[in-house]
């Protein structure tokens, strides 16, 4: 077998070529990593994220600008809520951590809030690691790390991540805190939004575990995170403990897969480039050279969603109808295949998906008073 074309430093060089000359790498954040984990089968997203391509700029250059992202209003409201939650040295935030996650500990009075400022993301990550070590050693006290900086190795290069807060408990365990501006009504919030927050928090848990692994003994990073939201329609904070074990496991597996960015890069034609400066036709052909697995969920998670949705519909791919529909249809991958199987023109009658389609077609014909197509 020939050796892979790209390894280590050569891979980084190859990924820089994919971005285009002089195009800086876009840093991955926890939201991007969590979204990547939500569609683990998509090679297109994996290589674009792995190469640090700015997908919003790419989508614009392809003629399908993304509608993805938070409005300025939502950002301002979120920042104001977060400031309220962290006021007075994080007293309310720490009270919620104590109430929801650690009732057996001493109530958090006079918690320490270390200064984490330093030059550059590397400096801030080092400062955070030091603060975590010192807080863990200071047993019996509560410590709040406001916007710590964590580094997570992704495809051979560090992604810098900034959780809203990390709390060190008196027993030395660490908890991730996510502060969101969507409301919690009667103690529960929109499950889709909670799921997205849990996936994001799981990325922070993984990054914290990398810091913990460098300490001896390694502190415990709790897999139950604290989600803080406005209570009902007020701006008073309330919170819920969220178990992110599943999301952590899925994201961890997907990040391990990301090291195979090398395999995807090796399979691309020589000269492939995703620079938004390229003519649209050339760029489209580069993007289409990487397989994608579009699903409606992409609309809320990936900047390329409109482009991929158009292509998926043009190809008649059943994935455009949703992952659950796709799973029900077994080996039938296009709408044309599905209709032909339903009409009895193709497909193995023993195949449960084909049998169900033909039965559905017969029922539909009966309901409409039509003659059903003969089954073959
Ligand atoms: S929108 Fe396209 S590139 Fe993004 S995850 Fe979905 S299929 Fe992949």
Short mmCIF file of C-alpha atoms and ligand atoms in Angstrom, two decimals:
data_model
loop_
_atom_site.label_atom_id
_atom_site.label_comp_id
_atom_site.label_asym_id
_atom_site.label_seq_id
_atom_site.Cartn_x
_atom_site.Cartn_y
_atom_site.Cartn_z
CA UNK A 1 0.00 0.00 0.00
CA UNK A 2 1.46 3.42 -0.86
CA UNK A 3 2.27 5.62 2.13
CA UNK A 4 -0.29 8.35 2.85
CA UNK A 5 0.54 11.55 0.97
CA UNK A 6 0.21 13.63 4.08
CA UNK A 7 1.50 13.14 7.60
CA UNK A 8 2.23 15.49 10.55
CA UNK A 9 3.78 18.72 9.30
CA UNK A 10 2.97 17.76 5.73
CA UNK A 11 -0.70 17.40 6.72
CA UNK A 12 -0.72 20.92 8.15
CA UNK A 13 0.83 22.13 4.90
CA UNK A 14 -1.82 20.27 2.91
CA UNK A 15 -4.61 21.76 5.03
CA UNK A 16 -3.14 25.24 4.47
CA UNK A 17 -3.24 24.57 0.71
CA UNK A 18 -6.90 23.57 1.02
CA UNK A 19 -7.69 26.92 2.70
CA UNK A 20 -5.90 28.80 -0.07
CA UNK A 21 -2.81 31.02 -0.18
CA UNK A 22 -2.74 33.57 2.63
CA UNK A 23 -6.12 32.50 4.06
CA UNK A 24 -5.80 32.24 7.86
CA UNK A 25 -7.22 29.20 9.64
CA UNK A 26 -10.53 29.83 11.37
CA UNK A 27 -10.28 28.65 14.96
CA UNK A 28 -12.64 25.89 15.99
CA UNK A 29 -14.81 26.64 18.97
CA UNK A 30 -16.93 24.40 21.17
CA UNK A 31 -20.08 25.18 19.18
CA UNK A 32 -18.37 24.11 15.93
CA UNK A 33 -16.91 20.99 17.52
CA UNK A 34 -20.28 20.07 19.00
CA UNK A 35 -21.99 20.57 15.62
CA UNK A 36 -19.35 18.41 13.99
CA UNK A 37 -20.12 15.66 16.46
CA UNK A 38 -23.82 15.99 15.64
CA UNK A 39 -23.19 14.90 12.03
CA UNK A 40 -20.27 12.52 12.38
CA UNK A 41 -20.64 10.98 8.93
CA UNK A 42 -20.07 14.18 6.98
CA UNK A 43 -16.61 14.15 5.41
CA UNK A 44 -17.22 17.57 3.88
CA UNK A 45 -17.66 19.27 7.23
CA UNK A 46 -14.81 17.26 8.78
CA UNK A 47 -12.26 18.37 6.18
CA UNK A 48 -13.48 21.98 6.09
CA UNK A 49 -13.38 22.29 9.88
CA UNK A 50 -10.13 20.32 10.08
CA UNK A 51 -8.52 22.69 7.57
CA UNK A 52 -9.88 25.77 9.37
CA UNK A 53 -11.93 26.90 6.35
CA UNK A 54 -14.31 29.76 7.08
CA UNK A 55 -17.55 28.01 6.08
CA UNK A 56 -19.65 31.19 6.26
CA UNK A 57 -17.35 32.88 3.72
CA UNK A 58 -17.34 29.72 1.62
CA UNK A 59 -21.14 29.50 1.63
CA UNK A 60 -21.34 33.14 0.50
CA UNK A 61 -18.85 32.50 -2.32
CA UNK A 62 -20.89 29.47 -3.42
CA UNK A 63 -23.96 31.69 -3.74
CA UNK A 64 -25.79 30.11 -0.78
CA UNK A 65 -25.06 32.44 2.15
CA UNK A 66 -25.72 30.96 5.51
CA UNK A 67 -28.49 32.16 7.78
CA UNK A 68 -26.70 30.51 10.63
CA UNK A 69 -25.58 32.33 13.76
CA UNK A 70 -26.93 34.47 16.56
CA UNK A 71 -28.49 37.89 16.02
CA UNK A 72 -26.81 40.91 17.59
CA UNK A 73 -29.89 41.33 19.79
CA UNK A 74 -29.61 37.76 21.10
CA UNK A 75 -25.88 38.24 21.77
CA UNK A 76 -26.48 41.47 23.71
CA UNK A 77 -29.29 39.91 25.73
CA UNK A 78 -27.15 36.83 26.44
CA UNK A 79 -24.20 38.95 27.60
CA UNK A 80 -26.42 41.01 29.91
CA UNK A 81 -27.91 37.87 31.45
CA UNK A 82 -24.47 36.31 31.95
CA UNK A 83 -23.22 39.48 33.68
CA UNK A 84 -26.20 39.33 36.01
CA UNK A 85 -25.55 35.67 36.85
CA UNK A 86 -21.89 36.38 37.64
CA UNK A 87 -22.44 39.61 39.62
CA UNK A 88 -21.08 39.90 43.17
CA UNK A 89 -18.21 37.52 42.59
CA UNK A 90 -20.51 34.87 41.15
CA UNK A 91 -22.48 34.54 44.41
CA UNK A 92 -25.74 33.52 42.68
CA UNK A 93 -23.98 31.20 40.25
CA UNK A 94 -22.14 29.43 43.07
CA UNK A 95 -25.37 29.18 45.06
CA UNK A 96 -26.97 27.40 42.09
CA UNK A 97 -23.98 25.02 41.74
CA UNK A 98 -24.25 24.19 45.45
CA UNK A 99 -28.03 23.72 45.29
CA UNK A 100 -28.16 21.62 42.12
CA UNK A 101 -24.92 19.65 42.27
CA UNK A 102 -23.26 19.59 45.67
CA UNK A 103 -25.74 20.07 48.52
CA UNK A 104 -23.50 18.07 50.87
CA UNK A 105 -20.68 20.64 50.65
CA UNK A 106 -20.32 23.77 52.76
CA UNK A 107 -22.31 26.67 51.24
CA UNK A 108 -20.07 28.80 49.00
CA UNK A 109 -19.29 31.95 51.00
CA UNK A 110 -16.30 34.07 50.03
CA UNK A 111 -15.33 32.02 46.98
CA UNK A 112 -12.10 32.80 45.19
CA UNK A 113 -12.30 34.27 41.65
CA UNK A 114 -8.73 34.23 40.25
CA UNK A 115 -7.56 36.66 37.58
CA UNK A 116 -7.09 34.66 34.38
CA UNK A 117 -5.83 37.42 32.11
CA UNK A 118 -2.71 36.69 30.05
CA UNK A 119 -1.39 37.42 26.57
CA UNK A 120 -2.82 35.34 23.73
CA UNK A 121 -4.87 32.16 23.89
CA UNK A 122 -1.84 30.00 24.76
CA UNK A 123 -0.99 32.32 27.68
CA UNK A 124 -4.58 32.30 28.91
CA UNK A 125 -4.76 28.50 28.66
CA UNK A 126 -1.55 28.20 30.73
CA UNK A 127 -2.91 30.69 33.28
CA UNK A 128 -6.15 28.70 33.52
CA UNK A 129 -4.28 25.43 34.05
CA UNK A 130 -2.29 27.04 36.87
CA UNK A 131 -5.43 28.47 38.49
CA UNK A 132 -7.13 25.08 38.31
CA UNK A 133 -4.12 23.43 39.96
CA UNK A 134 -3.99 26.00 42.75
CA UNK A 135 -7.76 25.85 43.34
CA UNK A 136 -7.69 22.05 43.52
CA UNK A 137 -4.83 22.12 46.00
CA UNK A 138 -6.72 24.62 48.19
CA UNK A 139 -9.07 21.96 49.55
CA UNK A 140 -12.22 23.06 51.34
CA UNK A 141 -12.84 26.24 49.35
CA UNK A 142 -14.97 27.13 46.35
CA UNK A 143 -13.32 28.72 43.30
CA UNK A 144 -15.01 30.28 40.29
CA UNK A 145 -13.05 30.52 37.03
CA UNK A 146 -14.77 33.18 34.93
CA UNK A 147 -14.21 32.57 31.20
CA UNK A 148 -11.22 30.24 31.53
CA UNK A 149 -9.33 29.27 28.38
CA UNK A 150 -8.94 25.57 27.56
CA UNK A 151 -6.96 23.96 24.75
CA UNK A 152 -8.13 20.77 23.08
CA UNK A 153 -6.07 18.93 20.53
CA UNK A 154 -8.12 18.59 17.35
CA UNK A 155 -6.63 16.93 14.30
CA UNK A 156 -3.13 17.73 15.49
CA UNK A 157 -3.62 21.42 16.28
CA UNK A 158 -4.99 23.11 19.42
CA UNK A 159 -8.52 24.47 19.43
CA UNK A 160 -8.96 27.15 22.11
CA UNK A 161 -12.24 26.98 23.97
CA UNK A 162 -13.78 29.41 26.42
CA UNK A 163 -16.53 28.02 28.67
CA UNK A 164 -18.72 30.54 30.48
CA UNK A 165 -17.35 29.30 33.80
CA UNK A 166 -15.73 26.39 35.59
CA UNK A 167 -16.28 25.84 39.30
CA UNK A 168 -13.82 24.00 41.54
CA UNK A 169 -15.73 22.41 44.45
CA UNK A 170 -14.33 22.17 48.00
CA UNK A 171 -13.59 18.46 47.38
CA UNK A 172 -11.45 19.38 44.34
CA UNK A 173 -13.90 18.26 41.63
CA UNK A 174 -14.46 20.50 38.59
CA UNK A 175 -17.81 21.48 37.06
CA UNK A 176 -18.52 23.16 33.71
CA UNK A 177 -21.17 25.90 33.79
CA UNK A 178 -23.07 26.93 30.66
CA UNK A 179 -25.11 30.14 30.76
CA UNK A 180 -27.79 30.45 28.09
CA UNK A 181 -30.37 33.13 27.40
CA UNK A 182 -33.23 30.82 26.38
CA UNK A 183 -35.87 30.51 29.09
CA UNK A 184 -36.47 27.62 31.46
CA UNK A 185 -40.23 27.38 31.86
CA UNK A 186 -41.52 25.55 34.93
CA UNK A 187 -38.11 23.96 35.37
CA UNK A 188 -37.62 22.71 31.81
CA UNK A 189 -36.34 24.29 28.61
CA UNK A 190 -36.63 23.57 24.87
CA UNK A 191 -35.11 20.06 24.52
CA UNK A 192 -33.37 20.95 21.23
CA UNK A 193 -31.66 23.93 22.86
CA UNK A 194 -30.75 21.93 25.96
CA UNK A 195 -29.32 19.21 23.69
CA UNK A 196 -27.17 21.75 21.83
CA UNK A 197 -25.96 23.23 25.13
CA UNK A 198 -25.16 19.73 26.44
CA UNK A 199 -23.09 18.93 23.32
CA UNK A 200 -21.20 22.19 23.73
CA UNK A 201 -20.61 21.53 27.44
CA UNK A 202 -19.37 18.01 26.61
CA UNK A 203 -16.60 19.57 24.50
CA UNK A 204 -15.55 21.65 27.50
CA UNK A 205 -15.60 18.54 29.71
CA UNK A 206 -13.23 16.80 27.27
CA UNK A 207 -10.91 19.81 27.24
CA UNK A 208 -10.95 20.00 31.05
CA UNK A 209 -10.13 16.30 31.24
CA UNK A 210 -6.99 16.98 29.19
CA UNK A 211 -5.94 19.57 31.81
CA UNK A 212 -6.84 17.22 34.68
CA UNK A 213 -4.83 14.37 33.12
CA UNK A 214 -1.66 16.45 33.47
CA UNK A 215 -2.11 16.76 37.27
CA UNK A 216 -1.12 14.11 39.80
CA UNK A 217 -3.47 12.96 41.22
CA UNK A 218 -5.85 13.86 38.39
CA UNK A 219 -8.91 15.74 39.69
CA UNK A 220 -12.37 14.49 38.77
CA UNK A 221 -14.17 16.41 36.03
CA UNK A 222 -17.87 16.02 36.71
CA UNK A 223 -20.00 14.73 33.86
CA UNK A 224 -23.01 16.60 35.20
CA UNK A 225 -22.77 20.21 34.12
CA UNK A 226 -24.84 23.15 35.30
CA UNK A 227 -27.09 24.84 32.74
CA UNK A 228 -28.15 28.33 33.88
CA UNK A 229 -31.07 30.04 32.10
CA UNK A 230 -33.57 32.84 32.76
CA UNK A 231 -36.48 31.63 34.89
CA UNK A 232 -39.80 31.64 33.03
CA UNK A 233 -40.14 35.03 31.32
CA UNK A 234 -38.06 36.97 33.86
CA UNK A 235 -34.32 37.62 33.84
CA UNK A 236 -33.83 35.85 37.17
CA UNK A 237 -31.42 32.95 36.89
CA UNK A 238 -32.46 29.37 37.46
CA UNK A 239 -30.48 26.21 36.76
CA UNK A 240 -30.63 22.55 36.02
CA UNK A 241 -28.00 19.80 36.24
CA UNK A 242 -27.48 18.13 32.85
CA UNK A 243 -25.82 14.74 32.45
CA UNK A 244 -23.49 14.95 29.44
CA UNK A 245 -21.95 11.46 29.58
CA UNK A 246 -23.52 10.42 26.28
CA UNK A 247 -22.59 13.64 24.49
CA UNK A 248 -19.06 13.42 25.88
CA UNK A 249 -18.66 9.86 24.59
CA UNK A 250 -20.03 10.74 21.12
CA UNK A 251 -17.93 13.88 20.84
CA UNK A 252 -14.83 12.07 22.05
CA UNK A 253 -15.32 9.39 19.38
CA UNK A 254 -15.85 12.01 16.71
CA UNK A 255 -12.76 13.94 17.73
CA UNK A 256 -10.78 10.73 17.48
CA UNK A 257 -12.24 10.38 13.97
CA UNK A 258 -11.07 13.86 13.14
CA UNK A 259 -7.51 12.62 13.11
CA UNK A 260 -8.61 10.89 9.91
CA UNK A 261 -8.87 14.28 8.25
CA UNK A 262 -5.66 13.00 6.73
CA UNK A 263 -7.55 10.21 4.95
CA UNK A 264 -10.09 12.66 3.53
CA UNK A 265 -7.32 15.01 2.42
CA UNK A 266 -5.50 12.13 0.74
CA UNK A 267 -8.61 11.21 -1.25
CA UNK A 268 -9.04 14.73 -2.67
CA UNK A 269 -7.83 15.52 -6.18
CA UNK A 270 -4.47 17.35 -6.37
CA UNK A 271 -4.94 21.11 -6.40
CA UNK A 272 -8.28 21.09 -4.52
CA UNK A 273 -8.76 24.46 -2.83
CA UNK A 274 -11.64 26.00 -0.88
CA UNK A 275 -10.54 29.64 -1.03
CA UNK A 276 -13.57 31.97 -1.31
CA UNK A 277 -11.53 33.97 -3.82
CA UNK A 278 -11.91 31.25 -6.46
CA UNK A 279 -14.53 31.43 -9.24
CA UNK A 280 -17.86 29.93 -8.13
CA UNK A 281 -17.72 27.02 -10.60
CA UNK A 282 -14.25 25.97 -9.44
CA UNK A 283 -15.23 26.32 -5.81
CA UNK A 284 -18.42 24.31 -6.32
CA UNK A 285 -16.49 21.52 -7.94
CA UNK A 286 -13.98 21.50 -5.03
CA UNK A 287 -16.77 21.32 -2.45
CA UNK A 288 -18.63 18.63 -4.40
CA UNK A 289 -15.47 16.50 -4.53
CA UNK A 290 -15.97 15.74 -0.82
CA UNK A 291 -18.93 13.50 0.10
CA UNK A 292 -21.56 15.06 2.38
CA UNK A 293 -24.43 13.63 4.39
CA UNK A 294 -27.00 16.37 4.41
CA UNK A 295 -29.87 16.16 6.91
CA UNK A 296 -32.39 18.84 7.90
CA UNK A 297 -30.55 19.16 11.23
CA UNK A 298 -27.71 20.81 9.27
CA UNK A 299 -29.91 23.91 8.91
CA UNK A 300 -29.32 24.81 12.53
CA UNK A 301 -25.74 23.62 12.77
CA UNK A 302 -23.70 24.24 9.62
CA UNK A 303 -23.06 27.30 7.47
CA UNK A 304 -23.11 25.23 4.27
CA UNK A 305 -26.64 23.94 4.89
CA UNK A 306 -28.38 25.81 2.05
CA UNK A 307 -25.78 24.70 -0.48
CA UNK A 308 -25.88 21.06 0.67
CA UNK A 309 -29.69 21.05 0.85
CA UNK A 310 -29.96 22.22 -2.76
CA UNK A 311 -27.51 19.56 -3.93
CA UNK A 312 -29.20 16.88 -1.87
CA UNK A 313 -32.62 17.76 -3.32
CA UNK A 314 -31.23 17.85 -6.86
CA UNK A 315 -29.84 14.37 -6.33
CA UNK A 316 -33.20 13.20 -4.91
CA UNK A 317 -31.39 11.98 -1.79
CA UNK A 318 -33.72 10.68 0.92
CA UNK A 319 -31.44 12.14 3.61
CA UNK A 320 -33.01 15.51 2.75
CA UNK A 321 -36.22 14.14 4.28
CA UNK A 322 -34.59 13.53 7.66
CA UNK A 323 -32.41 10.92 9.33
CA UNK A 324 -35.34 8.88 10.68
CA UNK A 325 -36.87 8.55 7.17
CA UNK A 326 -33.44 7.62 5.82
CA UNK A 327 -33.06 4.92 8.49
CA UNK A 328 -36.51 3.44 7.68
CA UNK A 329 -35.69 3.12 3.98
CA UNK A 330 -32.73 0.76 4.30
CA UNK A 331 -30.84 0.51 1.00
CA UNK A 332 -33.15 2.90 -0.90
CA UNK A 333 -31.16 6.11 -1.08
CA UNK A 334 -33.06 8.24 -3.61
CA UNK A 335 -36.66 9.37 -3.86
CA UNK A 336 -36.75 7.83 -7.34
CA UNK A 337 -35.73 4.42 -5.93
CA UNK A 338 -38.38 4.73 -3.24
CA UNK A 339 -41.17 5.55 -5.71
CA UNK A 340 -40.11 2.77 -8.08
CA UNK A 341 -40.10 0.29 -5.19
CA UNK A 342 -43.53 1.49 -4.04
CA UNK A 343 -44.91 1.03 -7.56
CA UNK A 344 -43.52 -2.49 -7.66
CA UNK A 345 -41.10 -1.70 -10.48
CA UNK A 346 -37.92 -2.45 -8.54
CA UNK A 347 -36.84 -3.86 -5.20
CA UNK A 348 -36.91 -7.19 -3.42
CA UNK A 349 -40.43 -7.90 -2.07
CA UNK A 350 -38.79 -9.67 0.90
CA UNK A 351 -37.05 -6.42 1.88
CA UNK A 352 -39.09 -5.01 4.82
CA UNK A 353 -38.71 -1.44 3.52
CA UNK A 354 -39.92 -2.42 0.05
CA UNK A 355 -42.83 -4.45 1.49
CA UNK A 356 -43.88 -1.53 3.70
CA UNK A 357 -43.72 0.91 0.77
CA UNK A 358 -45.89 -1.34 -1.42
CA UNK A 359 -48.41 -1.78 1.35
CA UNK A 360 -48.50 1.99 1.87
CA UNK A 361 -48.96 2.50 -1.89
CA UNK A 362 -51.88 0.00 -1.93
CA UNK A 363 -53.54 1.70 1.04
CA UNK A 364 -53.11 5.09 -0.59
CA UNK A 365 -54.58 3.84 -3.86
CA UNK A 366 -57.55 2.29 -2.00
CA UNK A 367 -58.14 5.51 -0.07
CA UNK A 368 -58.13 7.51 -3.28
CA UNK A 369 -60.24 4.95 -5.12
CA UNK A 370 -57.43 4.30 -7.60
CA UNK A 371 -56.17 1.04 -8.98
CA UNK A 372 -52.95 -0.01 -7.25
CA UNK A 373 -49.92 -0.70 -9.41
CA UNK A 374 -49.33 -4.43 -9.80
CA UNK A 375 -46.57 -5.79 -7.59
CA UNK A 376 -43.72 -7.65 -9.20
S1 LIG B 1 -24.49 21.28 5.72
FE1 LIG B 1 -23.26 20.05 4.32
S2 LIG B 1 -21.16 20.21 5.03
FE2 LIG B 1 -22.47 20.94 6.68
S3 LIG B 1 -22.76 19.10 7.97
FE3 LIG B 1 -24.50 19.22 6.56
S4 LIG B 1 -23.91 17.96 4.80
FE4 LIG B 1 -22.05 18.39 5.97
#
